[in-house]
CSV table of C-alpha atoms and ligand atoms in Angstrom, one decimal:
chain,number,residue,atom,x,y,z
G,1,UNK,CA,12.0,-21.8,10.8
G,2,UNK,CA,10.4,-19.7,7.7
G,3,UNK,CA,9.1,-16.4,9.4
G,4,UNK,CA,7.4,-13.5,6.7
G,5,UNK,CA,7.3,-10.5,8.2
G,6,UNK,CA,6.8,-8.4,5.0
G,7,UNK,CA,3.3,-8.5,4.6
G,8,UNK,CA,3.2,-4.8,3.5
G,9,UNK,CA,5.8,-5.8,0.4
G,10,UNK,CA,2.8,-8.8,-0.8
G,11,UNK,CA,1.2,-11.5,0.9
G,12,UNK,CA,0.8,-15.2,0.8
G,13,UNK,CA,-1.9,-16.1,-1.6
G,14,UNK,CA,-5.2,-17.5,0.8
G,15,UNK,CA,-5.8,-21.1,-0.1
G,16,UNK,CA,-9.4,-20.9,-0.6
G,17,UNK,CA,-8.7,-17.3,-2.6
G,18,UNK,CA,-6.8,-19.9,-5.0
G,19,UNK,CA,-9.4,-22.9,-4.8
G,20,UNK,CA,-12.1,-20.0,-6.2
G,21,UNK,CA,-9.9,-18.4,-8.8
G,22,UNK,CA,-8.5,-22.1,-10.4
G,23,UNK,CA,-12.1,-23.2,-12.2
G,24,UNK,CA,-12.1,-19.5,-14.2
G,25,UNK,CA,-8.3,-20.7,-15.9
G,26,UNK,CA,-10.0,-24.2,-16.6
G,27,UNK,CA,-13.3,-24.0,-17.1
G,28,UNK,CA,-14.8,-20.7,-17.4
G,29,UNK,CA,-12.2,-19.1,-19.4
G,30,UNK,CA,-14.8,-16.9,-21.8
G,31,UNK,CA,-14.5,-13.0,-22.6
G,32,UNK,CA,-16.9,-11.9,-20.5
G,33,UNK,CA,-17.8,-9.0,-23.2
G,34,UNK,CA,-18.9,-11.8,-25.7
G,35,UNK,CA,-22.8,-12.5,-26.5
G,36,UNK,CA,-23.6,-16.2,-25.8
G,37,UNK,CA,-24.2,-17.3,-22.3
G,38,UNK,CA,-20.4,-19.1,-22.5
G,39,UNK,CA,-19.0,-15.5,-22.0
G,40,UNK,CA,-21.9,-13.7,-20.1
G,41,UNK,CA,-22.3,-16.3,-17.4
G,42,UNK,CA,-18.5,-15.2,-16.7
G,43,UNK,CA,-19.7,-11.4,-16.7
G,44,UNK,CA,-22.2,-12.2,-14.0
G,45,UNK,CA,-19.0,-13.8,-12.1
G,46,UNK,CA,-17.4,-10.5,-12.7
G,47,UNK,CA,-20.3,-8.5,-11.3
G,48,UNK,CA,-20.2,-10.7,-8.4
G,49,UNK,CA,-16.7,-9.7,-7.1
G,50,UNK,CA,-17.3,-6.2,-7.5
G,51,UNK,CA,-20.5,-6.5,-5.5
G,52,UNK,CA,-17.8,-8.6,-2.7
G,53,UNK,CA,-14.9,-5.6,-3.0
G,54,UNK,CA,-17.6,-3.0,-3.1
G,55,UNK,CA,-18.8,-4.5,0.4
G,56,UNK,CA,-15.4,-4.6,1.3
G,57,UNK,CA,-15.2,-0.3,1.4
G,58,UNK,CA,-18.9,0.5,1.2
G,59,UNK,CA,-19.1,1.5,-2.5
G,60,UNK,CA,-21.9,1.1,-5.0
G,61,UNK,CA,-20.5,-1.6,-7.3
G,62,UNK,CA,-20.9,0.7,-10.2
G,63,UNK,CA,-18.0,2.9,-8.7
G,64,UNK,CA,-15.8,0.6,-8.6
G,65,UNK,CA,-13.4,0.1,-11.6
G,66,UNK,CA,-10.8,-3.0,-12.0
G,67,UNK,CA,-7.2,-2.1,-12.7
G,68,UNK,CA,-3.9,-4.4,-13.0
G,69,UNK,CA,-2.5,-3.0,-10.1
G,70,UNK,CA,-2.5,0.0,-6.6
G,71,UNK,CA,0.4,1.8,-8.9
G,72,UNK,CA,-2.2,1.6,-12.5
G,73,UNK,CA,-5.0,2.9,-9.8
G,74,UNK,CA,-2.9,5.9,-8.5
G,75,UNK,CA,-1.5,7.3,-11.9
G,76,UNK,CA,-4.9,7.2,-13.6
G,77,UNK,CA,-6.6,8.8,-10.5
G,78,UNK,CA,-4.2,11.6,-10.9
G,79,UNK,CA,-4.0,11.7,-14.6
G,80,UNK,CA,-7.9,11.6,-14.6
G,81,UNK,CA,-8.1,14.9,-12.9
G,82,UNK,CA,-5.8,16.5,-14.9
G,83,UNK,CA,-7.2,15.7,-17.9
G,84,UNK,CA,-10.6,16.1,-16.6
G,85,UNK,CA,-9.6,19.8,-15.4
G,86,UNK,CA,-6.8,21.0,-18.1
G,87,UNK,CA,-7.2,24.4,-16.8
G,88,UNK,CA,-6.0,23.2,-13.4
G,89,UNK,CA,-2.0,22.0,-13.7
G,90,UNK,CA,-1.3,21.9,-10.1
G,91,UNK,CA,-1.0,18.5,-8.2
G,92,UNK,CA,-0.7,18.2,-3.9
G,93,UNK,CA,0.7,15.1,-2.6
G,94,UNK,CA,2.7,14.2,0.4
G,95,UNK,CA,6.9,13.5,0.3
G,96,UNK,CA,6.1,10.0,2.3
G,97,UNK,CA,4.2,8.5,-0.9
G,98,UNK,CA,4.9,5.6,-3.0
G,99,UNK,CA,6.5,5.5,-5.4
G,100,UNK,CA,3.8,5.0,-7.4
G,101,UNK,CA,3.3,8.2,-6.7
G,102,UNK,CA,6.4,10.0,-6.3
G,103,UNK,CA,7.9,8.9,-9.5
G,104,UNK,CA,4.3,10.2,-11.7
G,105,UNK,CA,4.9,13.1,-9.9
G,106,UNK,CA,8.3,13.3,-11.3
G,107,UNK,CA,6.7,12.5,-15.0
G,108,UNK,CA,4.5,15.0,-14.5
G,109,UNK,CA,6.9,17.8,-13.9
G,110,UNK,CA,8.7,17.0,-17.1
G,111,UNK,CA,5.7,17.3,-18.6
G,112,UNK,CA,5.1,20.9,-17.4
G,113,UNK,CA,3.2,20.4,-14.4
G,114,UNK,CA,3.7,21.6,-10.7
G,115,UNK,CA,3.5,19.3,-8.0
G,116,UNK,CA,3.8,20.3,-4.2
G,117,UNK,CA,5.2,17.5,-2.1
G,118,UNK,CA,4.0,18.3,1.4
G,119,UNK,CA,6.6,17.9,4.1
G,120,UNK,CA,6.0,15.5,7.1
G,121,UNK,CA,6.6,15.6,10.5
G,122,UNK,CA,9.4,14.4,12.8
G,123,UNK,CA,6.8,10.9,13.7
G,124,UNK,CA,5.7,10.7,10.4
G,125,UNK,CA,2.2,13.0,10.8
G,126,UNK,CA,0.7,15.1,8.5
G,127,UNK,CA,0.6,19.2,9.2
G,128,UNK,CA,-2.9,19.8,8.0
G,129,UNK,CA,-2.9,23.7,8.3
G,130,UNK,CA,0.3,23.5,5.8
G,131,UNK,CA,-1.8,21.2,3.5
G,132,UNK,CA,-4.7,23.4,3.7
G,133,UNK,CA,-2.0,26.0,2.6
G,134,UNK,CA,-0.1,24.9,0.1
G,135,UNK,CA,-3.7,24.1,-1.6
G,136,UNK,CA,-4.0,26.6,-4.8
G,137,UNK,CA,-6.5,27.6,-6.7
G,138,UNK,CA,-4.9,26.1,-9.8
G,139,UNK,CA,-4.9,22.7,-7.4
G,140,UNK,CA,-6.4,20.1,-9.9
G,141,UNK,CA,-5.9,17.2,-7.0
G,142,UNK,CA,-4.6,16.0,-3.9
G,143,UNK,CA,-3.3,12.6,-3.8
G,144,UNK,CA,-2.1,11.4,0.1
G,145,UNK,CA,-2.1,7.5,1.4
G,146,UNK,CA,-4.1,6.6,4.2
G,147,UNK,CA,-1.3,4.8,5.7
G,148,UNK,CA,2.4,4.7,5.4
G,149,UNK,CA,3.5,1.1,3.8
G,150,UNK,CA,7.2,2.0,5.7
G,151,UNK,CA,6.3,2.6,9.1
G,152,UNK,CA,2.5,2.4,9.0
G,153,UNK,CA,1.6,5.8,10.0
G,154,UNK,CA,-2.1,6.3,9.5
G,155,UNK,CA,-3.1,10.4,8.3
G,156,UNK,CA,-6.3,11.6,8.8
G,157,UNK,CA,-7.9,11.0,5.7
G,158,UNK,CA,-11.7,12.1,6.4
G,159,UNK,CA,-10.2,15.8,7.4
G,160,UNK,CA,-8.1,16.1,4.2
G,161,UNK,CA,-11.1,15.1,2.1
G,162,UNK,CA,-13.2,17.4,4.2
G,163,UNK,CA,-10.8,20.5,3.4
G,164,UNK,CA,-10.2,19.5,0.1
G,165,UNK,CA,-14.5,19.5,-0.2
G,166,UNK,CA,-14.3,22.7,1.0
G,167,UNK,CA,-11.5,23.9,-1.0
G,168,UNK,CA,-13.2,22.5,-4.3
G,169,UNK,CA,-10.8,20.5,-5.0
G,170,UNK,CA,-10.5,16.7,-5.8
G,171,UNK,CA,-9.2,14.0,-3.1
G,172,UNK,CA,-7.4,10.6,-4.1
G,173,UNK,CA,-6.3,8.2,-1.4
G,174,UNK,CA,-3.7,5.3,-2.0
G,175,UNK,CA,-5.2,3.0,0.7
G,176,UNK,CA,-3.1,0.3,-1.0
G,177,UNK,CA,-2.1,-1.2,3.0
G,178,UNK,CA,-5.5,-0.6,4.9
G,179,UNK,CA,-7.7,-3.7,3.8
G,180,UNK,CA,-7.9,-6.5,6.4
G,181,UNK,CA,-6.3,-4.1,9.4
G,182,UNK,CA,-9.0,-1.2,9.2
G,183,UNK,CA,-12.5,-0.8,8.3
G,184,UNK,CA,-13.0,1.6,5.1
G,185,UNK,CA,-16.0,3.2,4.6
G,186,UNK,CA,-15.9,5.6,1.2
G,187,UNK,CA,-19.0,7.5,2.5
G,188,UNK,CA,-17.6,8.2,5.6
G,189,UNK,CA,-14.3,9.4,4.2
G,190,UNK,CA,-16.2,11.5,1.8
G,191,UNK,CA,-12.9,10.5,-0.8
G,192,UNK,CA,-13.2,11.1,-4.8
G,193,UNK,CA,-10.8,8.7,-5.3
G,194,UNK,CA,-9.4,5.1,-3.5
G,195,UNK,CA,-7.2,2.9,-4.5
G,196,UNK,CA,-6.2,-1.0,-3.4
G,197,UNK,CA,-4.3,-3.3,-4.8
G,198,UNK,CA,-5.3,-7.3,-4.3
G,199,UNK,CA,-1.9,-8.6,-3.7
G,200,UNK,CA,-2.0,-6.7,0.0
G,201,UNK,CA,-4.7,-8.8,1.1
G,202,UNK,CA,-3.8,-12.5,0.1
G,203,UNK,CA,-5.1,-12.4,-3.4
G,204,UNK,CA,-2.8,-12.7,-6.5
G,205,UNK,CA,-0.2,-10.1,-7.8
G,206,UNK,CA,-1.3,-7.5,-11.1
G,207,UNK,CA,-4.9,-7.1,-9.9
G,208,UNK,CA,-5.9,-3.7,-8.3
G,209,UNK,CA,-9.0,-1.3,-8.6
G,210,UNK,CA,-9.8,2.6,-8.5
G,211,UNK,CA,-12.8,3.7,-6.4
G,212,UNK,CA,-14.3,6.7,-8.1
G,213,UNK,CA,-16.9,8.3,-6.5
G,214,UNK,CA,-20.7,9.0,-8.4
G,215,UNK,CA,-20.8,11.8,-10.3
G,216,UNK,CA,-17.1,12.6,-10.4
G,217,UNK,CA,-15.8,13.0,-13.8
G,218,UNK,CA,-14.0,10.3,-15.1
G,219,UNK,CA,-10.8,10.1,-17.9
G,220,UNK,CA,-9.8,6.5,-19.0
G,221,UNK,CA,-6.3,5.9,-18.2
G,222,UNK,CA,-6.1,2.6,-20.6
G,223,UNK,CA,-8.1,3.5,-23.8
G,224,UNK,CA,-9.3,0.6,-25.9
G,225,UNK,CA,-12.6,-1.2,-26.0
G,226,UNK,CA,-16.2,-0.8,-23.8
G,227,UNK,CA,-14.9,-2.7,-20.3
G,228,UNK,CA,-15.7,-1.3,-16.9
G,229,UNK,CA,-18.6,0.9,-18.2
G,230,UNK,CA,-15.8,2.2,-21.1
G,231,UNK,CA,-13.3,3.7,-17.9
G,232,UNK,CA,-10.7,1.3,-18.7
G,233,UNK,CA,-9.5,-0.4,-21.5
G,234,UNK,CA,-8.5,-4.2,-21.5
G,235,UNK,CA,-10.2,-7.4,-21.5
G,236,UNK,CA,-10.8,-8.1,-18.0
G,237,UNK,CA,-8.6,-10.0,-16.0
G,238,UNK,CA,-11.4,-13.2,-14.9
G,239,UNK,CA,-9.6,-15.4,-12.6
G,240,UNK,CA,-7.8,-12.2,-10.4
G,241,UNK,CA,-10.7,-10.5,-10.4
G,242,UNK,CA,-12.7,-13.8,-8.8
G,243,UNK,CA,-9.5,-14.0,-6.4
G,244,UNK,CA,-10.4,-10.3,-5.1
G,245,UNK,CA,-13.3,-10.7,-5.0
G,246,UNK,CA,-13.0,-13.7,-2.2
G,247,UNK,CA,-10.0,-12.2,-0.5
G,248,UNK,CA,-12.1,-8.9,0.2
G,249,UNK,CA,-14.6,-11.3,2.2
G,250,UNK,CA,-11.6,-12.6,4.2
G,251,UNK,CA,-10.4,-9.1,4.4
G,252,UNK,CA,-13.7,-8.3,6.2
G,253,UNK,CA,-13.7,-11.7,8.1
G,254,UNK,CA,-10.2,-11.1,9.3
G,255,UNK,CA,-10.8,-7.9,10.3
G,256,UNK,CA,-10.8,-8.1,14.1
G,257,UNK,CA,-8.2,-11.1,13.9
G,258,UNK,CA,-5.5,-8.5,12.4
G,259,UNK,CA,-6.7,-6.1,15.0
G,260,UNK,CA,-6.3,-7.6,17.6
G,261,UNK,CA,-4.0,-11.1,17.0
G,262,UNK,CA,-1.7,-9.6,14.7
G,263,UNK,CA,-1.1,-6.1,16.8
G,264,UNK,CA,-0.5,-8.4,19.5
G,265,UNK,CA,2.3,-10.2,17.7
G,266,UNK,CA,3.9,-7.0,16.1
G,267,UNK,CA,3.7,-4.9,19.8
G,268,UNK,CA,5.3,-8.2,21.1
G,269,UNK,CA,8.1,-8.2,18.3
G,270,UNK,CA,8.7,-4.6,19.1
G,271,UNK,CA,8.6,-4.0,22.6
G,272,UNK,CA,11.0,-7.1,23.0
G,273,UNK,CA,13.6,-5.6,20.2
G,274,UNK,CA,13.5,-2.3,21.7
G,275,UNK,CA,13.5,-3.4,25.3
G,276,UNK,CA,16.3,-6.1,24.9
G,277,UNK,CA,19.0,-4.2,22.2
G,278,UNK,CA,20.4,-1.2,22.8
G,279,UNK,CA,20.9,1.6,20.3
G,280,UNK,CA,16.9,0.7,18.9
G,281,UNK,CA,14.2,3.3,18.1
G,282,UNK,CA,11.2,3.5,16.4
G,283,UNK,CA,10.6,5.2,13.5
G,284,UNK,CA,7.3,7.2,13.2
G,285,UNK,CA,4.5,7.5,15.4
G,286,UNK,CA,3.1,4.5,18.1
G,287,UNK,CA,-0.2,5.6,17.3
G,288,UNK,CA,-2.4,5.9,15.0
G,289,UNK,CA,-0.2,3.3,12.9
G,290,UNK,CA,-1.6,0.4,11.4
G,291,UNK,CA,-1.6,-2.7,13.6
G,292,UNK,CA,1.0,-5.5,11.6
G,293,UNK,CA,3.5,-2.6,11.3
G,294,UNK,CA,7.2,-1.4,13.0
G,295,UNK,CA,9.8,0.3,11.9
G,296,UNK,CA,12.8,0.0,13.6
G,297,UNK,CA,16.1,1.9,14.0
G,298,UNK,CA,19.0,-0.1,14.9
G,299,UNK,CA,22.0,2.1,15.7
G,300,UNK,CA,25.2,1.6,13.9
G,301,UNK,CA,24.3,-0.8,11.3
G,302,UNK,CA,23.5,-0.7,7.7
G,303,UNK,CA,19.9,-2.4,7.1
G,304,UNK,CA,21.3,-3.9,4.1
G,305,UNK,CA,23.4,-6.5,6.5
G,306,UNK,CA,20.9,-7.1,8.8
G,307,UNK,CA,18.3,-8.3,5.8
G,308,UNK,CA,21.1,-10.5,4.8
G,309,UNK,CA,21.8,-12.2,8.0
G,310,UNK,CA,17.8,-12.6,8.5
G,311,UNK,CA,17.5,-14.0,5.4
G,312,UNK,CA,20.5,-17.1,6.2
G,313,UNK,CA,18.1,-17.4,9.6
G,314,UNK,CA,15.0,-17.5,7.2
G,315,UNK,CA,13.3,-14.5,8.5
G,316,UNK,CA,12.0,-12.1,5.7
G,317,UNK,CA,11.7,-8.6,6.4
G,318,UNK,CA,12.8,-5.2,4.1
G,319,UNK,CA,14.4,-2.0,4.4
G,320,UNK,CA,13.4,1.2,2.6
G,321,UNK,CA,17.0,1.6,0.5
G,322,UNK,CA,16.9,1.6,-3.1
G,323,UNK,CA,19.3,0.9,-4.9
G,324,UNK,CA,20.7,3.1,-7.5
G,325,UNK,CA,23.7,4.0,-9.1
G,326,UNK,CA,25.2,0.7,-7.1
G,327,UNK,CA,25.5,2.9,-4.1
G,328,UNK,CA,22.2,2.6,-1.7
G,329,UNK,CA,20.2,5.5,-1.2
G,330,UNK,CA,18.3,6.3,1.9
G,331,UNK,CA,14.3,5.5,2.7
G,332,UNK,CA,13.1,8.5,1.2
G,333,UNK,CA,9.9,8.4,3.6
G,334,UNK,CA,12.3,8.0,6.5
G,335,UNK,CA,14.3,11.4,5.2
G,336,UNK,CA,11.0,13.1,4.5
G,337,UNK,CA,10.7,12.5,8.5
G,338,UNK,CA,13.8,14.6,8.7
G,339,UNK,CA,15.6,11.4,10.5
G,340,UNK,CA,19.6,11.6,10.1
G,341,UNK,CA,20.8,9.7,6.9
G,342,UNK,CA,22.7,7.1,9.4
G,343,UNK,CA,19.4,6.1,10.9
G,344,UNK,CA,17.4,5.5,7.6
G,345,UNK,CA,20.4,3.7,6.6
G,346,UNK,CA,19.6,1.5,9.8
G,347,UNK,CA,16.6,0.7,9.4
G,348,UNK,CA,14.4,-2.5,9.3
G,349,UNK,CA,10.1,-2.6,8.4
G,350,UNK,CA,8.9,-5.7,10.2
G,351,UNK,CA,5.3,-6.4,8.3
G,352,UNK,CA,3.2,-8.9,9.9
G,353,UNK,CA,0.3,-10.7,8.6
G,354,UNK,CA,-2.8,-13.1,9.5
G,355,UNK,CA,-0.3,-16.0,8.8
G,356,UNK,CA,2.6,-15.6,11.6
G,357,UNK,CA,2.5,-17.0,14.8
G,358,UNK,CA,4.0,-16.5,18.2
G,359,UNK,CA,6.5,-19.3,17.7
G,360,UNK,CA,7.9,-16.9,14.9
G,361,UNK,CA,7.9,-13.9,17.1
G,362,UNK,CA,9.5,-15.7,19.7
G,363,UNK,CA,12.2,-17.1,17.2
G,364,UNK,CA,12.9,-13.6,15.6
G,365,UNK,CA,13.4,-12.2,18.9
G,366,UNK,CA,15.8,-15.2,20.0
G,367,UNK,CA,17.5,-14.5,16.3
G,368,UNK,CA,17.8,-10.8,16.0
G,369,UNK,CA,20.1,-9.9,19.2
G,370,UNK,CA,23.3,-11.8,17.8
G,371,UNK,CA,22.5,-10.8,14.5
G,372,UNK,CA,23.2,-6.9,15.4
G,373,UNK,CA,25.6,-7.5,18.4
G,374,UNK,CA,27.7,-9.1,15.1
G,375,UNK,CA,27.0,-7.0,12.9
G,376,UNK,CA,27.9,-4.1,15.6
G,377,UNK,CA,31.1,-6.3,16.5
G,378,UNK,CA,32.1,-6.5,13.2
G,379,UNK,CA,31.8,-3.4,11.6
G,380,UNK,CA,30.6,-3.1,8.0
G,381,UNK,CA,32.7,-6.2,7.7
G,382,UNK,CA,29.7,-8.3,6.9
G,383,UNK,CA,28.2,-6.4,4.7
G,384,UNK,CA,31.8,-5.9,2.4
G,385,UNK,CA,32.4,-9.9,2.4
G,386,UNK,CA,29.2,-10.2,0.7
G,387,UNK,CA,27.5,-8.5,-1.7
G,388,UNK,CA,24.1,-9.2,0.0
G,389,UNK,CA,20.6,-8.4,-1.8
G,390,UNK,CA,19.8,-5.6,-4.5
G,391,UNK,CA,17.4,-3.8,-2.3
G,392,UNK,CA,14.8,-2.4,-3.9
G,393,UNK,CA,13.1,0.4,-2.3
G,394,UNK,CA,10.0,-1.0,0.2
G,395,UNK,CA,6.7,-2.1,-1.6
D,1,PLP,C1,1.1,2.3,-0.3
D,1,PLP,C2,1.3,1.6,-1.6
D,1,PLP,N1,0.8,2.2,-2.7
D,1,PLP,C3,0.9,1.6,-3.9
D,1,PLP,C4,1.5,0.4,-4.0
D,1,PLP,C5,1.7,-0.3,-5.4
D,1,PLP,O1,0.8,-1.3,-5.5
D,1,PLP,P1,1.0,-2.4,-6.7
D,1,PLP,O2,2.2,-3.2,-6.3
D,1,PLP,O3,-0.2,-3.2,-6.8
D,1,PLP,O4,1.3,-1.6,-7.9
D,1,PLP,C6,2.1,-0.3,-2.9
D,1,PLP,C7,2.7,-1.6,-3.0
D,1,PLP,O5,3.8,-1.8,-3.1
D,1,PLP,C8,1.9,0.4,-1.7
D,1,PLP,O6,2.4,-0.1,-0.6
């Protein structure tokens, strides 16, 4: 049996989110910037889907810019404000962020900026009296995710924008794995800045898009011609763009399916690998975490040989290890939780999606016992007879 439980890495494209994209590769393939209808009939296409993501968080389609990806959407939110406010060169993010994040942040500082990465708490939470805090006057932006893409830990996003609004200061949220398991609402959340990324919500990989509020000022990250009212460069990607469009409908229609189906499935998975194997704990908080979502601890064993043994029984799942220097460094999201570097080493994100079923659930639970009472029985033996997967760090 093929079980993927790492829905938060991509997920499988929807068939009908293909059967919509296909006639823009064969048939409508004009620039939607040219000036005969062959073109502009392909612009009003493009205005459609932004109408159909727009729905999808509330926006005004006119806030909503394209990008080729959550990672393109984050730097430019980040670099936007920067540029936007050069007398401001202090940036406020959390330590749990992606890398898409993390590793701008680490550009930035070599360019000369400062950037705060705000400690979290033992479960994962956000301290919002040390945020408010560590806020400076010099702050030119606070960037923090919605919810955790490693154990699904939800923040409270409408309070941070709410004391960044009252601090002044801009708010960016990477809400690259909230589509499709909670409703978003921009004018609720009172954000600047939000930023999804299709491939999270059965749409195709490289497609991605940048909520910017009205009124907030705005610095092309891609510079070239006019597209997306001249904030970013780059003839527009048609067919992926179609594709979100369609997949933001199914986000919306599977909305209460994730909810309620899909928590089922993942509490189920969960509760019967804690209950059933010793030495098993969760990482981050029960609640408020987003409903496909677990991270699990599993004592004594390196993730790295549990993926591999998963993988030979066809079940896909990820640990948070990257891979550098050929030795495997530690989940730095589950460090930033302060857990001891033996756990993160240990530990497993199950991802869940609309797709899975309970004969999969029942199957990984059937599989996984063995699978660590080996791997327990046998030391790091399995994991030295074979080399087992370069692990890249969780997506
Ligand atoms: C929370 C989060 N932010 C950003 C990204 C990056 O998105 P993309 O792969 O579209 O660049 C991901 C995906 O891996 C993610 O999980």
């Amino acid at each position: 049996m093929f079980c993927y439980f790492d829905n938060n890495a991509t997920t499988q494209v929807a068939p009908e989110v293909v059967d919509t994209m296909v006639p823009f590769l064969k048939e409508h393939w004009g620039n939607p910037s040219s000036a005969y209808s062959f073109g502009h009939d392909v612009a009003q296409h493009v205005e459609t889907a932004r109408a159909k993501v727009a729905e999808l968080i509330n926006a005004d389609p006119r806030e909503i810019i394209f990008t080729s990806c959550g990672t393109e959407s984050n730097n430019s939110a980040i670099h936007s404000a920067l540029v936007t406010h050069p007398e401001k060169r202090h940036v406020l993010m959390t330590a749990v962020e992606h890398s898409a994040n993390i590793k701008f942040s680490n550009f930035l500082q070599k360019q000369g900026y400062q950037v705060s990465l705000l400690p979290v708490e033992s479960d994962g939470g956000l301290d919002l009296h040390l945020l408010e805090k560590t806020i400076r006057p010099d702050t030119a932006i606070v960037s923090v995710m919605w919810a955790n893409n490693e154990t699904g830990v939800i923040f409270p996003i409408e309070e941070v924008a709410a004391l960044c609004r009252s601090k002044g200061v801009l708010f960016h949220t990477d809400a690259v794995q909230v589509p499709g398991k909670l409703p978003i609402d921009v004018r609720d959340l009172g954000v600047d800045f939000l930023s999804l990324s299709a491939h999270k919500l059965h749409a195709p990989k490289g497609i991605g898009l940048l909520y910017v509020k009205r009124r907030t000022k705005y610095h092309p990250y891609i510079i070239g011609g006019g597209q997306e009212r001249g904030r970013r460069g780059g003839t527009e990607n048609v067919p992926y763009i179609i594709a979100f469009g369609v997949a933001a409908q199914l986000a919306m229609t599977n909305l209460h399916d994730e909810n309620k189906r899909v928590r089922a499935l993942r509490d189920k998975l969960e509760n019967g690998i804690l209950a059933h194997i010793k030495g098993t704990l969760r990482n981050g908080s029960k609640e408020p975490r987003l409903p496909n979502t677990s991270n699990i601890a599993f004592d004594g064993v390196e993730a790295e040989g549990i993926l591999l043994l998963l993988d030979q029984a066809g079940i896909c799942v990820s640990s948070g290890s990257a891979c550098t220097t050929g030795s495997l460094d530690p989940s730095h999201v589950l460090m930033a939780m302060g857990l001891d570097v033996n756990r993160a080493r240990g530990s497993v994100r199950f991802s869940l999606g609309v797709y899975n079923t309970e004969e999969q659930v029942d199957y990984a639970l059937k599989t996984i016992p063995p699978i660590i009472a080996r791997l327990r029985a046998t030391g790091t033996e399995v994991t030295k007879v074979s080399p087992g997967p370069v692990v890249s760090q969780a997506a």
